mmCIF file of C-alpha atoms and ligand atoms in Angstrom:
data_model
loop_
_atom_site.group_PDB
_atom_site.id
_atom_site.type_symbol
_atom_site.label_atom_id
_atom_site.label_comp_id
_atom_site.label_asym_id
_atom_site.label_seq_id
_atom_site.Cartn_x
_atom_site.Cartn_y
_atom_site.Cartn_z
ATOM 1 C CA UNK A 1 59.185 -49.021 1.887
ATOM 2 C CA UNK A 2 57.481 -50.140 -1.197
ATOM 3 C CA UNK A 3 59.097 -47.591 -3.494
ATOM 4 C CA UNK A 4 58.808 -48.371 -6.322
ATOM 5 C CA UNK A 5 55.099 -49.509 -5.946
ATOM 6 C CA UNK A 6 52.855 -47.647 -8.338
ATOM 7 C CA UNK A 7 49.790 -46.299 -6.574
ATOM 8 C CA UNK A 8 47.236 -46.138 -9.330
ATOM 9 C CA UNK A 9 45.653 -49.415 -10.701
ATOM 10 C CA UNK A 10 45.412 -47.995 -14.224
ATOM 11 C CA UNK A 11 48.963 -48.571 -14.755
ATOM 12 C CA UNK A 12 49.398 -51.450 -12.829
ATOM 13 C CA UNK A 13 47.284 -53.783 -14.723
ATOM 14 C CA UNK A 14 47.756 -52.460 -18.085
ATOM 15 C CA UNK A 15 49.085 -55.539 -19.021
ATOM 16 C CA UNK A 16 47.872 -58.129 -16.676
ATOM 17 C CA UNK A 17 46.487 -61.437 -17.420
ATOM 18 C CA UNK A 18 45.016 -62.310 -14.182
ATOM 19 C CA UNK A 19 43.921 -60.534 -10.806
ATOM 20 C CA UNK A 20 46.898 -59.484 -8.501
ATOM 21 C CA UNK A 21 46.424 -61.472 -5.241
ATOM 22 C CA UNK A 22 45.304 -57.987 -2.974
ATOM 23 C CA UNK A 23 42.383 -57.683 -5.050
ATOM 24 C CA UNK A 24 40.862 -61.320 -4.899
ATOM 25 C CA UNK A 25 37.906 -61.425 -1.945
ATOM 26 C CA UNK A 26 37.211 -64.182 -0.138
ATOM 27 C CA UNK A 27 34.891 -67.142 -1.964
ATOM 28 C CA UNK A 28 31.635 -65.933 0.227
ATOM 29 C CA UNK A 29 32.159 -62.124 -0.800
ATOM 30 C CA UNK A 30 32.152 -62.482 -4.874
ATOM 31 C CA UNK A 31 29.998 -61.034 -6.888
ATOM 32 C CA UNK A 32 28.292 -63.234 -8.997
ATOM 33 C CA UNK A 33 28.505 -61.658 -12.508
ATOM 34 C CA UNK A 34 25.827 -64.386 -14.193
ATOM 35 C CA UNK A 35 23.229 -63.385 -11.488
ATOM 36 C CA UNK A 36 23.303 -59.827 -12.887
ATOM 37 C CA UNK A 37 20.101 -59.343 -14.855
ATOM 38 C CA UNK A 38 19.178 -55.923 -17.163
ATOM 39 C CA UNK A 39 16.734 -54.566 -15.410
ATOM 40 C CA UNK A 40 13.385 -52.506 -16.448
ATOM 41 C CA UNK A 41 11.857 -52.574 -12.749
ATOM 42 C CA UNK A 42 13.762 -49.963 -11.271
ATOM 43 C CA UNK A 43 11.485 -46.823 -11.583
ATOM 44 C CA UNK A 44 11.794 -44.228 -13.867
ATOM 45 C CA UNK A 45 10.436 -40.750 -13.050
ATOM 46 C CA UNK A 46 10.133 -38.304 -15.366
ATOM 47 C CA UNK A 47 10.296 -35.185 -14.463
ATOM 48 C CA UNK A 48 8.780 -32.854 -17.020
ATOM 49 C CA UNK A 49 6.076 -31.802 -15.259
ATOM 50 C CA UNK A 50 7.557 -31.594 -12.022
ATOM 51 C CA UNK A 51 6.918 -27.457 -11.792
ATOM 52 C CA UNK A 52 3.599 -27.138 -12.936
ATOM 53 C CA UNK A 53 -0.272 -28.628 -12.827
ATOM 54 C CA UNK A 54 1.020 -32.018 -12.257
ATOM 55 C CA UNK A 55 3.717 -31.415 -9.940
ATOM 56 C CA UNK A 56 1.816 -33.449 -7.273
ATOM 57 C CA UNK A 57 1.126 -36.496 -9.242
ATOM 58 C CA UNK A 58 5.346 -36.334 -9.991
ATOM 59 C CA UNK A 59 6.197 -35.928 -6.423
ATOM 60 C CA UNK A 60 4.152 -38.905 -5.499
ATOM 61 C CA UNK A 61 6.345 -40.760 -7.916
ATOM 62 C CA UNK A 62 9.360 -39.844 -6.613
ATOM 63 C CA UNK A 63 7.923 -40.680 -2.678
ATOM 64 C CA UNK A 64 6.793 -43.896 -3.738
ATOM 65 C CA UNK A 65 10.367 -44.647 -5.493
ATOM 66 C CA UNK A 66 12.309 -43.410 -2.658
ATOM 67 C CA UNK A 67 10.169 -45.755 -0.507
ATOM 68 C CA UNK A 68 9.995 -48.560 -2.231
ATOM 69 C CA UNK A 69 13.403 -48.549 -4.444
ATOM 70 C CA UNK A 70 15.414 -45.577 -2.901
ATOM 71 C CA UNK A 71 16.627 -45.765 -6.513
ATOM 72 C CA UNK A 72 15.243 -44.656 -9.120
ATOM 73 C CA UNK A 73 15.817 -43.258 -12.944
ATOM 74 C CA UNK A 74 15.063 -39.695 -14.218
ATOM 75 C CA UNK A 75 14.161 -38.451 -17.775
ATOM 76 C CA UNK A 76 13.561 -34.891 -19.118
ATOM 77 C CA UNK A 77 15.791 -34.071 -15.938
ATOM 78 C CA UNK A 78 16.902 -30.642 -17.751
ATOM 79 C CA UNK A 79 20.970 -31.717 -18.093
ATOM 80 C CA UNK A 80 21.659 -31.501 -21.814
ATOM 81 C CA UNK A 81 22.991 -34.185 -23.892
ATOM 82 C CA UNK A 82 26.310 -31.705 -24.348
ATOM 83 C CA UNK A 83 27.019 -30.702 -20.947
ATOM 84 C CA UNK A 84 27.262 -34.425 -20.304
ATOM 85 C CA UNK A 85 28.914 -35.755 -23.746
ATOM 86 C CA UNK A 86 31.235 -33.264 -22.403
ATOM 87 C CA UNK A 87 31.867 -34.636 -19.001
ATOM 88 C CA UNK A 88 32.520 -37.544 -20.090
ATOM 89 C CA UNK A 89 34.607 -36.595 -22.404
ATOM 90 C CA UNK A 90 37.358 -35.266 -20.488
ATOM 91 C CA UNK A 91 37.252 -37.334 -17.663
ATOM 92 C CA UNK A 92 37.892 -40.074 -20.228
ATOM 93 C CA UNK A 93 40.962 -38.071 -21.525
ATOM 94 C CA UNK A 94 41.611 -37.436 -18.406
ATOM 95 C CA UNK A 95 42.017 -40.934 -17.285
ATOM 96 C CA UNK A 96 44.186 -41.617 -20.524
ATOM 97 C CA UNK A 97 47.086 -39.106 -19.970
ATOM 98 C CA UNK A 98 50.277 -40.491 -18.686
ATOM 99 C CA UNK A 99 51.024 -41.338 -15.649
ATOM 100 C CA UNK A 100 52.759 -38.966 -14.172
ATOM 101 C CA UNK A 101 50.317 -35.825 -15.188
ATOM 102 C CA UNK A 102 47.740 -38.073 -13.230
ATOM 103 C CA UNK A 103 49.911 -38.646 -10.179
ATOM 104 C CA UNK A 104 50.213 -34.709 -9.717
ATOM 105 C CA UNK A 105 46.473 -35.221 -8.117
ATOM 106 C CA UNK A 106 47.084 -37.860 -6.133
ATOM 107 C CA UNK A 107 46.368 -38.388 -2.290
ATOM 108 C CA UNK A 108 45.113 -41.024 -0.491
ATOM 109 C CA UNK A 109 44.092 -38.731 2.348
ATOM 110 C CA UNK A 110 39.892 -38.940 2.509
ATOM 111 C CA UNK A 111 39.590 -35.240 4.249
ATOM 112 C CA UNK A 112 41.920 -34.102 0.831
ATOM 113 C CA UNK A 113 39.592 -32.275 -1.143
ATOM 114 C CA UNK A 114 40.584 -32.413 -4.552
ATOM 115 C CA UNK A 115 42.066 -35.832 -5.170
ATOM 116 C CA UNK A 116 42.894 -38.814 -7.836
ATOM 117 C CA UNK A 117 42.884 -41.923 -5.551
ATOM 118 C CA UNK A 118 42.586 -46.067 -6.261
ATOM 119 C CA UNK A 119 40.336 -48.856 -4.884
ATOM 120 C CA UNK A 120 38.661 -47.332 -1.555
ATOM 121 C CA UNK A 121 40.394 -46.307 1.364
ATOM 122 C CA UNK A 122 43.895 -47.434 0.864
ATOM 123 C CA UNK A 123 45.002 -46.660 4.214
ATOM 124 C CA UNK A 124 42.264 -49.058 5.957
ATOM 125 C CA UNK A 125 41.283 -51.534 3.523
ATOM 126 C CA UNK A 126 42.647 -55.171 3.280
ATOM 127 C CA UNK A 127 41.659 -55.856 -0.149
ATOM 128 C CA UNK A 128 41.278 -53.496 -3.060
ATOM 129 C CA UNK A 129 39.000 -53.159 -5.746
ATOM 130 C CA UNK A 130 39.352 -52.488 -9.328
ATOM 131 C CA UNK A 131 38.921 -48.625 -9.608
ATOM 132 C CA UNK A 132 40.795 -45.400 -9.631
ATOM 133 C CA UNK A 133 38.585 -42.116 -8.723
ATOM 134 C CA UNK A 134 39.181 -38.298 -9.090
ATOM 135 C CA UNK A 135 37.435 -36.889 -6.028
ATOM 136 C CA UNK A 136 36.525 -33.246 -6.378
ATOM 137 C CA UNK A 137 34.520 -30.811 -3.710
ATOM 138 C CA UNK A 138 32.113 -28.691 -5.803
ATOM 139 C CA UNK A 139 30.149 -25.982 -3.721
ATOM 140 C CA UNK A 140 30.688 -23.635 -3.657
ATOM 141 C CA UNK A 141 32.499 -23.965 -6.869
ATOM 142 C CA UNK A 142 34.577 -20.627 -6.546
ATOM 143 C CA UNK A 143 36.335 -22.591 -2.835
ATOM 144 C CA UNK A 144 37.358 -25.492 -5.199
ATOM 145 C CA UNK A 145 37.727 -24.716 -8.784
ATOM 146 C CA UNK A 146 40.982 -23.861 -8.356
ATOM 147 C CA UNK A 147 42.531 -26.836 -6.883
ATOM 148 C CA UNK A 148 41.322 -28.662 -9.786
ATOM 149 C CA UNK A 149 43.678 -30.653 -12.568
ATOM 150 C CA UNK A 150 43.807 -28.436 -15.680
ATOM 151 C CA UNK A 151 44.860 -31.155 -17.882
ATOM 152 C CA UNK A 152 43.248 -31.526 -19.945
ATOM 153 C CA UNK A 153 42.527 -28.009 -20.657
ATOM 154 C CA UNK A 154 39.064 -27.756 -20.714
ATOM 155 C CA UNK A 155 38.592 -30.414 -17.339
ATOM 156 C CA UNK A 156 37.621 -27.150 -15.025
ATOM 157 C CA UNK A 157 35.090 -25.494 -17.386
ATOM 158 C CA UNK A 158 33.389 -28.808 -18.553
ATOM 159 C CA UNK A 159 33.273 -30.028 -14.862
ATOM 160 C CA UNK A 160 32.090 -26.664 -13.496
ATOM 161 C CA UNK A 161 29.264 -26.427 -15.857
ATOM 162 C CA UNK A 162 27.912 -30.128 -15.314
ATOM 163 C CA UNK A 163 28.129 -29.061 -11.209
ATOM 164 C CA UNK A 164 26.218 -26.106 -11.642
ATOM 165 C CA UNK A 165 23.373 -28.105 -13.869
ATOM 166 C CA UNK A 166 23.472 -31.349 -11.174
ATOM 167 C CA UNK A 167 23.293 -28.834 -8.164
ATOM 168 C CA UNK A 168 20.093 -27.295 -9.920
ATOM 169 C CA UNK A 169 18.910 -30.751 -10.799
ATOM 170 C CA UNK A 170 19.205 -32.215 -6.830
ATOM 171 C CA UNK A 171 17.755 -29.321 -5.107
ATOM 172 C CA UNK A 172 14.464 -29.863 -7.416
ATOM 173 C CA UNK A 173 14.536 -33.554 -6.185
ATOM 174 C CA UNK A 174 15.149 -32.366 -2.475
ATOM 175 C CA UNK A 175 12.243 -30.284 -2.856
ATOM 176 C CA UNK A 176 10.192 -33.263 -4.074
ATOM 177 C CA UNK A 177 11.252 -35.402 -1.547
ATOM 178 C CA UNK A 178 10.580 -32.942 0.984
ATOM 179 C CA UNK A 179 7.063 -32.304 -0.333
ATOM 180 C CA UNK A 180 6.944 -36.249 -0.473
ATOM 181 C CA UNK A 181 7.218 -36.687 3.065
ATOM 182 C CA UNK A 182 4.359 -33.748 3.735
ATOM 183 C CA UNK A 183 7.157 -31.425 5.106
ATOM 184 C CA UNK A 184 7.375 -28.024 3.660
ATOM 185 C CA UNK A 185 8.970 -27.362 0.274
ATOM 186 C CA UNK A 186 12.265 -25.997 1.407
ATOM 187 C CA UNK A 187 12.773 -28.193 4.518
ATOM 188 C CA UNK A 188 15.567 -30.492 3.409
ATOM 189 C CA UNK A 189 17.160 -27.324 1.972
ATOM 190 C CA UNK A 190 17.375 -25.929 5.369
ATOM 191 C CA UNK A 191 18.537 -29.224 7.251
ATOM 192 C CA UNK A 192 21.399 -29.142 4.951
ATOM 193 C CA UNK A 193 22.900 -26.158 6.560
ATOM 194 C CA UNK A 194 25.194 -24.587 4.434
ATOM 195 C CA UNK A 195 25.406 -27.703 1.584
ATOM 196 C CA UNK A 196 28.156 -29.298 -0.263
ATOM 197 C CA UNK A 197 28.322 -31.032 -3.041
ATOM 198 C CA UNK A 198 31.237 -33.658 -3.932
ATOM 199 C CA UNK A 199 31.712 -35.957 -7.109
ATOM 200 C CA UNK A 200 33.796 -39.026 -8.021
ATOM 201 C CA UNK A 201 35.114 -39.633 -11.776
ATOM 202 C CA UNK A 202 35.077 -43.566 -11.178
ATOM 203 C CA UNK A 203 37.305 -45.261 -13.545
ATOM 204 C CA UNK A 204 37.019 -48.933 -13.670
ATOM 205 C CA UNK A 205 39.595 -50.395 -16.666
ATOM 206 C CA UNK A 206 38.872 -53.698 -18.078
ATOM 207 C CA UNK A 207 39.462 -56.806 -15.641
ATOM 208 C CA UNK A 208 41.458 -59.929 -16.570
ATOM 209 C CA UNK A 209 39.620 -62.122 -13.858
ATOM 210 C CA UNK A 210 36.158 -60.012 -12.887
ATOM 211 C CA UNK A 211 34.237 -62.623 -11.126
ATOM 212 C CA UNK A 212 37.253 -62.890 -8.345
ATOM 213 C CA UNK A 213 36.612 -58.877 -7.255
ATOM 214 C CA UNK A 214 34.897 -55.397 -7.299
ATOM 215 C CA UNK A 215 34.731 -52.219 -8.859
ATOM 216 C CA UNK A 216 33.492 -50.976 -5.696
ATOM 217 C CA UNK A 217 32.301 -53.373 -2.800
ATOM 218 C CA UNK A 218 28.641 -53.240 -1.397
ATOM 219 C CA UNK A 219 27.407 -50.015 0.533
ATOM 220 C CA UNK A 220 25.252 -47.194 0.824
ATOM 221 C CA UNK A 221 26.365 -43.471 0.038
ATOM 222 C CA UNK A 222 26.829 -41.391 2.666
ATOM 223 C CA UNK A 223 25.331 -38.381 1.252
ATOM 224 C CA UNK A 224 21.756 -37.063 1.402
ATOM 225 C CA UNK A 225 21.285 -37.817 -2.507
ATOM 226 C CA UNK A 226 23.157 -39.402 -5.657
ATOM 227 C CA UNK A 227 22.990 -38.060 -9.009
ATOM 228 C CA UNK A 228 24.549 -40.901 -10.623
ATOM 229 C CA UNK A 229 25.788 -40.861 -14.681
ATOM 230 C CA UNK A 230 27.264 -43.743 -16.383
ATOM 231 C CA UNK A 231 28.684 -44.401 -19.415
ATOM 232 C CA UNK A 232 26.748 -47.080 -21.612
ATOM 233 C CA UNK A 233 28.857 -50.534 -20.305
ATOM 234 C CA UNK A 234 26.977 -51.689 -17.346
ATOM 235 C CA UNK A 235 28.155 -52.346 -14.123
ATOM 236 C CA UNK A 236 26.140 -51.287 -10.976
ATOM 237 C CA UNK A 237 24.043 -53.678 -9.234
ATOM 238 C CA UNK A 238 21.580 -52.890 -6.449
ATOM 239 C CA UNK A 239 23.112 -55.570 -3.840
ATOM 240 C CA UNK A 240 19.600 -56.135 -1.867
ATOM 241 C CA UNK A 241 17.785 -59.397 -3.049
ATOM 242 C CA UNK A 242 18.379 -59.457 -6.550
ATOM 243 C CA UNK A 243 20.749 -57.942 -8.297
ATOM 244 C CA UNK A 244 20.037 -55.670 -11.151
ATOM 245 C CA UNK A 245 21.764 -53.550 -13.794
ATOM 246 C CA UNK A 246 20.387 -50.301 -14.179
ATOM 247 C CA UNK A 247 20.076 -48.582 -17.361
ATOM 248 C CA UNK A 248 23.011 -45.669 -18.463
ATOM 249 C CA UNK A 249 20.580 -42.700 -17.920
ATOM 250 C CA UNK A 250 21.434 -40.103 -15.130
ATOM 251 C CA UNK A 251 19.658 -42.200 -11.956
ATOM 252 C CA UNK A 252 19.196 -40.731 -8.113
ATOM 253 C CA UNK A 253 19.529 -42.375 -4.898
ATOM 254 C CA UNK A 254 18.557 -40.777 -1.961
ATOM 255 C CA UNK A 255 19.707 -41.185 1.343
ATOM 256 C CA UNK A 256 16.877 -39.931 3.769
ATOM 257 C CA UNK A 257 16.683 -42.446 6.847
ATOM 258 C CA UNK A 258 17.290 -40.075 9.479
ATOM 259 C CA UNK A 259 15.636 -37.127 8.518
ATOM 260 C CA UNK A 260 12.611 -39.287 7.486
ATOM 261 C CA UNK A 261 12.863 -41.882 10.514
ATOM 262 C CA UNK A 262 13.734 -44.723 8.461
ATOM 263 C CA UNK A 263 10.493 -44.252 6.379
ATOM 264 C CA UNK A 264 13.265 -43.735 2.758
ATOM 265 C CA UNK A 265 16.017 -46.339 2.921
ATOM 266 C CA UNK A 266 19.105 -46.343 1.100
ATOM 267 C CA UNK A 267 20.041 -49.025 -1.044
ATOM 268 C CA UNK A 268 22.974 -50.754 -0.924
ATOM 269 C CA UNK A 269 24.855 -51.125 -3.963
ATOM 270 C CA UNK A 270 27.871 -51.907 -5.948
ATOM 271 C CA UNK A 271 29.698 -52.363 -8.859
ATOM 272 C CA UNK A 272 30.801 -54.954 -10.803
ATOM 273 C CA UNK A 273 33.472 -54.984 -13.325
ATOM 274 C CA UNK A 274 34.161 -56.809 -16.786
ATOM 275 C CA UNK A 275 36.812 -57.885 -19.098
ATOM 276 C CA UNK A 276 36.276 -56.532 -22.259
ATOM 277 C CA UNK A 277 35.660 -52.679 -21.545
ATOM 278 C CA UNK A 278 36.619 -49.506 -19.317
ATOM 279 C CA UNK A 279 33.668 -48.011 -17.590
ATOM 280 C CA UNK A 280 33.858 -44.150 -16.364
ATOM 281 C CA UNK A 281 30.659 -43.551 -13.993
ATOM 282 C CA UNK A 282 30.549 -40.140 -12.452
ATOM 283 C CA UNK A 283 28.211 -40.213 -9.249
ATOM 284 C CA UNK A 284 27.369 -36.292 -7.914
ATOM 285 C CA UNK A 285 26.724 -36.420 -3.919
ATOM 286 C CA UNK A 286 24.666 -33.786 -2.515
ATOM 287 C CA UNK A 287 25.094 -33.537 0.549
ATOM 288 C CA UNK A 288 25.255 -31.767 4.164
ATOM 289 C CA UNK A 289 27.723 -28.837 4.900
ATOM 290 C CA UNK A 290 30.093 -30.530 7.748
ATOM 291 C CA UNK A 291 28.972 -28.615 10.233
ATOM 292 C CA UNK A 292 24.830 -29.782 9.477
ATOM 293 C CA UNK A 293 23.109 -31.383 12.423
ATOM 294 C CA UNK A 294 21.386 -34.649 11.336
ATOM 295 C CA UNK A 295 18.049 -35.399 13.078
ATOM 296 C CA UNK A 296 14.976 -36.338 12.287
ATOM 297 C CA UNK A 297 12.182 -33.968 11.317
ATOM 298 C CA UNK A 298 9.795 -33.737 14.098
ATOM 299 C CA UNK A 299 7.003 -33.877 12.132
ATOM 300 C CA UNK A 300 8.232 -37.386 11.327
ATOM 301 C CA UNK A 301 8.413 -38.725 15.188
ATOM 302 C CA UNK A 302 5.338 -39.989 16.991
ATOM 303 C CA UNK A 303 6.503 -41.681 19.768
ATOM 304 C CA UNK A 304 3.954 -44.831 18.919
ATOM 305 C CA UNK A 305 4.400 -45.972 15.618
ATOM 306 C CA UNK A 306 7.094 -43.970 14.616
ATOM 307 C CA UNK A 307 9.624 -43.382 17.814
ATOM 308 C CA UNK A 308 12.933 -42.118 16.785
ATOM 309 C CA UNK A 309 15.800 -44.417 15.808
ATOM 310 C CA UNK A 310 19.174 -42.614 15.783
ATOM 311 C CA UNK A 311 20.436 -40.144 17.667
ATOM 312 C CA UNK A 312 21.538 -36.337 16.540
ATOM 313 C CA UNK A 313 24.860 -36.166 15.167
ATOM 314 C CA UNK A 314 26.783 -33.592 12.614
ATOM 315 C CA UNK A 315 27.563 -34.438 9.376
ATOM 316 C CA UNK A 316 31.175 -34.147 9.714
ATOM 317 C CA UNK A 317 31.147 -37.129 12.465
ATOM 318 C CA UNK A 318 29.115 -39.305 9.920
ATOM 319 C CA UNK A 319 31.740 -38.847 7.086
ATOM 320 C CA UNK A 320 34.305 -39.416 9.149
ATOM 321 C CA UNK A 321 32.935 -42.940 10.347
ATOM 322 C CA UNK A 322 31.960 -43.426 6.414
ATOM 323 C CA UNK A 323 35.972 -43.109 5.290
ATOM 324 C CA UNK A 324 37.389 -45.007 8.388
ATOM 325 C CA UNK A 325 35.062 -47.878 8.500
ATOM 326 C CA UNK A 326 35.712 -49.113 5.248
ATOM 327 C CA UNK A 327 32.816 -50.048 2.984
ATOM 328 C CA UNK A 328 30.661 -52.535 3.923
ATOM 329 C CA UNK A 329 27.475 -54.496 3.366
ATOM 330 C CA UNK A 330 25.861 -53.125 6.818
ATOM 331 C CA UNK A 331 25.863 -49.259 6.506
ATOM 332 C CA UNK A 332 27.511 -47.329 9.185
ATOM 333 C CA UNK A 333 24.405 -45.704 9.867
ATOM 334 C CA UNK A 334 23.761 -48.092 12.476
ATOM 335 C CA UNK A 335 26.472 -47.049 14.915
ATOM 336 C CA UNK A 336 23.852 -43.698 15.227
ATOM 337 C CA UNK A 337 20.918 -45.963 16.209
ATOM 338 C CA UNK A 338 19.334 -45.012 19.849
HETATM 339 C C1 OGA B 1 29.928 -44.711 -5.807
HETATM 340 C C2 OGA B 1 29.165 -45.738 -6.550
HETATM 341 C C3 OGA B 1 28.626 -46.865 -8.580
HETATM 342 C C4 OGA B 1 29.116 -47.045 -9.954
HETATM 343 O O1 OGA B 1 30.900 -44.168 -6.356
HETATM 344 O O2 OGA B 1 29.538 -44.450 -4.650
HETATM 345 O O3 OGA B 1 28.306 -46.343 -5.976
HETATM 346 O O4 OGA B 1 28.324 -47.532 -10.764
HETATM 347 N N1 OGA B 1 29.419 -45.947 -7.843
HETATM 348 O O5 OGA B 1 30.261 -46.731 -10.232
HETATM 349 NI NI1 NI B 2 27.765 -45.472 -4.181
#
């Protein structure tokens, strides 16, 4: 069939002065770049004194941003300036080598597990959007680390080494959040069975026409929580209400409406691309192992004011759903509802 079609956007539009027709949405679904607005409301937690005197007063800011954001900014969250520069770094380089030493990772099979990919889901999808992504498992590291690209040459240690420090950084914040929603300190650690951990190296290049489409179309992660990083050109926007930039700074986003009973809501979100610069965002998910069941906690059910709202289901099932529905402004979540 289409031959001699090039699968990665990088190379396609290299030299494009306006927006191929597959990647122009409908006039109802655009984004609205000159509603985007910098933002200083989203929360910012610091989290400094998170294990010691004050860890209460902390994890009451973190409840009351996962309530009333599910977004929210963290400082003094103990990844250093050069594990990051690093990061960011390669995946940057890593992005710039030719063609064809990029297309030696690519698949556009979801369940891959290492994989360079473009737009979404490009088996399901009817129109694209404006990224490419390098999808990479990363717990445990020693099943995956291998099956990484090793071009450039230091892409596995640099990558491995920001893992390890997010993986540290999001089961602090689970134990928050758990302590946030009065459940003991390890309990989201348990309902996570065995964990995972994935991350995407989102590569948006510059956009000839960016008000006709998306970096990546409205939705909620499917993940229990987001470490996000971004380089310093802004692009996401929260999608509910108004939309807002947030500021480059490592951010979370948690994703706790079953296991709390819809009291922490995801936020839907996107991003938005521009004309004048490439943006690299690199967004950990921590997350269930496949086989996790996904319930509520029980201490979170009263059958009055709180009855339960979706039904038990593995993790596995969810992510399936999550890849074959496409993304979406409604979040799949609600094909679990009771
Ligand atoms: C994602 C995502 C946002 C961004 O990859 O799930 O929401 O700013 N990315 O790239
Ligand atoms: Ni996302």
């Amino acid at each position: 069939m289409a031959g001699t079609m090039k699968p990665l956007l990088t190379d396609l539009v290299s030299n494009v002065s306006s927006v191929p027709p597959n990647f122009i949405r409908s006039e109802s679904d655009r984004p609205n770049l000159h509603e985007v607005i910098s933002d200083h409301s989203i929360p910012v937690v610091d989290l400094q004194h998170l294990e010691g005197p004050n860890r209460s007063t902390v994890v009451k800011a973190i409840g009351q941003a996962c309530q009333n954001y599910g977004f929210f900014q963290v400082k003094n969250h103990g990844v250093s300036n050069e594990v990051i520069d690093k990061l960011m770094r390669v995946s940057k380089e890593f992005f710039h080598l030719p063609e064809s030493e990029r297309l030696k990772n690519y698949s556009d099979d979801p369940m891959k597990t290492t994989r360079l990919s473009t737009s979404f889901n490009v088996r399901t999808e009817n129109v694209s959007s404006w990224r490419d992504y390098l999808r990479l498992h990363c717990y445990p590291l020693e099943d995956y680390v291998h099956e990484w690209p090793t071009n450039p040459p230091s892409f596995r240690e640099d990558t491995a080494e920001y893992c390890n420090n997010t993986r540290r950084l999001a089961l602090r914040l689970l134990e928050a959040i758990s302590e946030s929603l009065d459940l003991e300190k390890d309990y989201i650690n348990s309902a996570l069975g065995k964990h995972a951990q994935h991350m995407a190296i989102n590569y948006y290049p510059p956009c000839p026409e960016p008000e006709l489409t998306y970096g990546l179309p409205g939705h909620a992660d499917p993940n229990a929580i987001t470490i996000l990083l971004q380089d310093d050109v802004p692009g996401l926007q929260r999608s509910i209400a108004v939309l807002e930039i947030v500021e480059s700074e490592p951010g979370t986003e948690s994703r706790f409406e079953v296991l709390s009973n819809d009291r922490y809501k995801s936020v839907l979100h996107r991003a938005v691309v521009n004309c004048k610069a490439e943006r690299i965002s690199i967004p950990t998910f921590y997350c269930p192992s496949p086989d996790a069941m996904i319930r509520a906690a029980p201490q979170l059910i009263d059958p009055v004011q709180h009855p339960s709202i979706y039904r038990n289901f593995t993790y596995s099932e969810y992510y399936d759903m999550f890849w074959k529905r496409g993304l979406n402004a409604e979040t799949c979540l609600d094909m679990f509802k009771v």
